[in-house]
GROMACS .gro file of C-alpha atoms in nm:
model
  167
    1MET     CA    1  11.906   6.513  16.031
    2GLY     CA    2  11.789   6.578  15.672
    3ASN     CA    3  12.135   6.692  15.568
    4ILE     CA    4  12.294   6.372  15.698
    5ALA     CA    5  12.044   6.159  15.500
    6ALA     CA    6  12.105   6.364  15.185
    7PHE     CA    7  12.481   6.339  15.234
    8LEU     CA    8  12.464   5.958  15.283
    9LEU     CA    9  12.238   5.921  14.978
   10ALA     CA   10  12.478   6.125  14.763
   11LEU     CA   11  12.771   5.924  14.894
   12ALA     CA   12  12.586   5.602  14.806
   13ILE     CA   13  12.519   5.733  14.452
   14VAL     CA   14  12.885   5.819  14.397
   15ALA     CA   15  12.998   5.482  14.538
   16LEU     CA   16  12.747   5.292  14.323
   17VAL     CA   17  12.853   5.473  14.005
   18ILE     CA   18  13.221   5.410  14.077
   19GLU     CA   19  13.151   5.041  14.145
   20MET     CA   20  12.949   5.010  13.822
   21LEU     CA   21  13.237   5.173  13.634
   22ARG     CA   22  13.486   4.937  13.794
   23ARG     CA   23  13.280   4.631  13.693
   24LYS     CA   24  13.223   4.772  13.342
   25LYS     CA   25  12.844   4.782  13.391
   26LEU     CA   26  12.826   5.151  13.306
   27ARG     CA   27  13.008   5.333  13.027
   28GLU     CA   28  13.220   5.635  13.108
   29LYS     CA   29  13.012   5.880  12.903
   30TYR     CA   30  12.706   5.802  13.118
   31ALA     CA   31  12.899   5.778  13.444
   32VAL     CA   32  13.020   6.137  13.415
   33LEU     CA   33  12.665   6.267  13.438
   34TRP     CA   34  12.584   6.059  13.745
   35LEU     CA   35  12.912   6.150  13.912
   36VAL     CA   36  12.834   6.519  13.859
   37VAL     CA   37  12.488   6.467  14.012
   38GLY     CA   38  12.636   6.277  14.307
   39VAL     CA   39  12.910   6.532  14.374
   40ALA     CA   40  12.663   6.824  14.342
   41THR     CA   41  12.432   6.651  14.591
   42LEU     CA   42  12.728   6.595  14.824
   43VAL     CA   43  12.819   6.964  14.805
   44LEU     CA   44  12.459   7.076  14.863
   45ALA     CA   45  12.421   6.834  15.156
   46ALA     CA   46  12.749   6.953  15.311
   47PHE     CA   47  12.667   7.322  15.258
   48PRO     CA   48  12.286   7.363  15.268
   49ARG     CA   49  12.303   7.746  15.257
   50LEU     CA   50  12.469   7.722  14.913
   51LEU     CA   51  12.134   7.643  14.748
   52ASN     CA   52  11.981   7.955  14.908
   53ILE     CA   53  12.270   8.170  14.781
   54VAL     CA   54  12.245   8.032  14.425
   55ALA     CA   55  11.864   8.069  14.424
   56GLU     CA   56  11.894   8.430  14.537
   57PHE     CA   57  12.163   8.498  14.274
   58VAL     CA   58  11.950   8.345  13.994
   59GLY     CA   59  11.633   8.520  14.116
   60VAL     CA   60  11.432   8.219  14.229
   61GLN     CA   61  11.225   8.287  14.542
   62ILE     CA   62  11.213   7.932  14.683
   63PRO     CA   63  11.541   7.736  14.668
   64SER     CA   64  11.364   7.400  14.632
   65ASN     CA   65  11.202   7.529  14.309
   66LEU     CA   66  11.551   7.587  14.168
   67LEU     CA   67  11.652   7.234  14.267
   68PHE     CA   68  11.341   7.086  14.101
   69ALA     CA   69  11.387   7.294  13.784
   70MET     CA   70  11.751   7.186  13.753
   71SER     CA   71  11.651   6.822  13.810
   72ILE     CA   72  11.379   6.839  13.544
   73LEU     CA   73  11.619   6.994  13.293
   74MET     CA   74  11.878   6.726  13.367
   75LEU     CA   75  11.620   6.448  13.319
   76LEU     CA   76  11.502   6.600  12.991
   77GLY     CA   77  11.861   6.611  12.871
   78VAL     CA   78  11.913   6.245  12.966
   79CYS     CA   79  11.593   6.142  12.785
   80LEU     CA   80  11.692   6.333  12.473
   81HIS     CA   81  12.042   6.181  12.472
   82LEU     CA   82  11.909   5.826  12.521
   83SER     CA   83  11.653   5.875  12.244
   84TRP     CA   84  11.934   5.981  12.012
   85GLU     CA   85  12.141   5.676  12.114
   86ILE     CA   86  11.845   5.443  12.045
   87SER     CA   87  11.793   5.596  11.700
   88VAL     CA   88  12.158   5.537  11.611
   89VAL     CA   89  12.144   5.175  11.733
   90GLU     CA   90  11.820   5.107  11.540
   91ASP     CA   91  11.978   5.237  11.218
   92GLU     CA   92  12.287   5.021  11.271
   93THR     CA   93  12.072   4.714  11.345
   94ARG     CA   94  11.864   4.764  11.031
   95THR     CA   95  12.177   4.804  10.818
   96LEU     CA   96  12.333   4.491  10.968
   97ALA     CA   97  12.014   4.289  10.913
   98GLU     CA   98  12.005   4.396  10.548
   99GLU     CA   99  12.372   4.307  10.498
  100VAL     CA  100  12.322   3.965  10.660
  101ALA     CA  101  12.022   3.899  10.434
  102ILE     CA  102  12.221   3.997  10.123
  103LEU     CA  103  12.516   3.781  10.227
  104ARG     CA  104  12.287   3.486  10.305
  105THR     CA  105  12.125   3.517   9.962
  106GLN     CA  106  12.465   3.529   9.792
  107LEU     CA  107  12.582   3.227   9.991
  108GLU     CA  108  12.269   3.031   9.901
  109SER     CA  109  12.321   3.122   9.536
  110LEU     CA  110  12.683   3.002   9.549
  111GLU     CA  111  12.579   2.680   9.724
  112GLN     CA  112  12.312   2.616   9.462
  113HIS     CA  113  12.561   2.685   9.182
  114ARG     CA  114  12.814   2.449   9.343
  115HIS     CA  115  12.547   2.180   9.387
  116LEU     CA  116  12.436   2.212   9.023
  117SER     CA  117  12.799   2.197   8.907
  118ALA     CA  118  12.853   1.881   9.110
  119LEU     CA  119  12.539   1.723   8.964
  120ASP     CA  120  12.647   1.813   8.609
  121ALA     CA  121  12.983   1.646   8.670
  122GLY     CA  122  12.806   1.332   8.795
  123ARG     CA  123  12.942   1.336   9.149
  124PRO     CA  124  12.749   1.393   9.474
  125ASP     CA  125  12.765   1.722   9.657
  126PRO     CA  126  13.075   1.684   9.880
  127VAL     CA  127  12.975   1.924  10.160
  128PRO     CA  128  12.616   1.996  10.265
  129ASN     CA  129  12.511   2.355  10.334
  130PRO     CA  130  12.597   2.421  10.702
  131LEU     CA  131  12.367   2.723  10.734
  132PRO     CA  132  12.006   2.673  10.843
  133ASP     CA  133  11.734   2.793  10.610
  134SER     CA  134  11.595   3.097  10.791
  135ARG     CA  135  11.285   3.107  10.575
  136LYS     CA  136  11.173   2.769  10.713
  137ASN     CA  137  11.282   2.843  11.069
  138PRO     CA  138  11.232   3.208  11.172
  139LEU     CA  139  11.437   3.151  11.488
  140ALA     CA  140  11.742   3.051  11.284
  141ASN     CA  141  11.815   3.414  11.197
  142PRO     CA  142  11.749   3.642  11.496
  143LEU     CA  143  11.926   3.939  11.331
  144ALA     CA  144  11.711   3.951  11.019
  145GLY     CA  145  11.423   4.176  11.111
  146GLU     CA  146  11.154   4.332  10.900
  147ALA     CA  147  11.409   4.481  10.659
  148ALA     CA  148  11.553   4.141  10.559
  149PRO     CA  149  11.293   4.049  10.291
  150ALA     CA  150  11.354   4.381  10.115
  151ALA     CA  151  11.727   4.319  10.121
  152GLN     CA  152  11.679   3.967   9.985
  153ALA     CA  153  11.465   4.101   9.703
  154ARG     CA  154  11.736   4.354   9.618
  155ALA     CA  155  12.000   4.081   9.623
  156HIS     CA  156  11.793   3.867   9.385
  157ALA     CA  157  11.748   4.162   9.151
  158THR     CA  158  12.122   4.207   9.104
  159ASP     CA  159  12.385   3.948   9.022
  160ARG     CA  160  12.681   4.150   9.149
  161PRO     CA  161  12.796   4.143   9.512
  162ALA     CA  162  12.650   4.402   9.745
  163GLU     CA  163  12.868   4.696   9.841
  164SER     CA  164  12.925   4.763  10.206
  165THR     CA  165  12.749   5.071  10.342
  166GLU     CA  166  12.946   5.175  10.645
  167SER     CA  167  12.847   5.491  10.825
   0.00000   0.00000   0.00000
């Protein structure tokens, strides 16, 4: 009875992963891992003696200990990979927030220059600034995080346009 439950659970995992792939809810690089886990569980549920044979070959006395050790190693690998992915995304987010802050500062400077030029010529400013002032409304700029003030200070310190830093 236990083998049938394990087989149905593995079949459900494989079906769920394939459905998530089909609906684009899971990326392929993550789906491969879960498909391998599902297929391995299917094989072990279909051939329960296989785990005993592998445990004996590896030198593990209790086959369930081998299964738990392999599961723990897999979970550690997943955690390490996801931590790496988060670090990459945080770096990209910080860079984008700094670039947005620099561009906003340059745009404000151009708008102020245009407004002063219009006042010097004696005509009203033809087009008002369409961008909200994020310093008055912190919700107006959700991308500018903690790194934005530093980027704005750098932009004020130099008069030349910022260079793009693509990685």
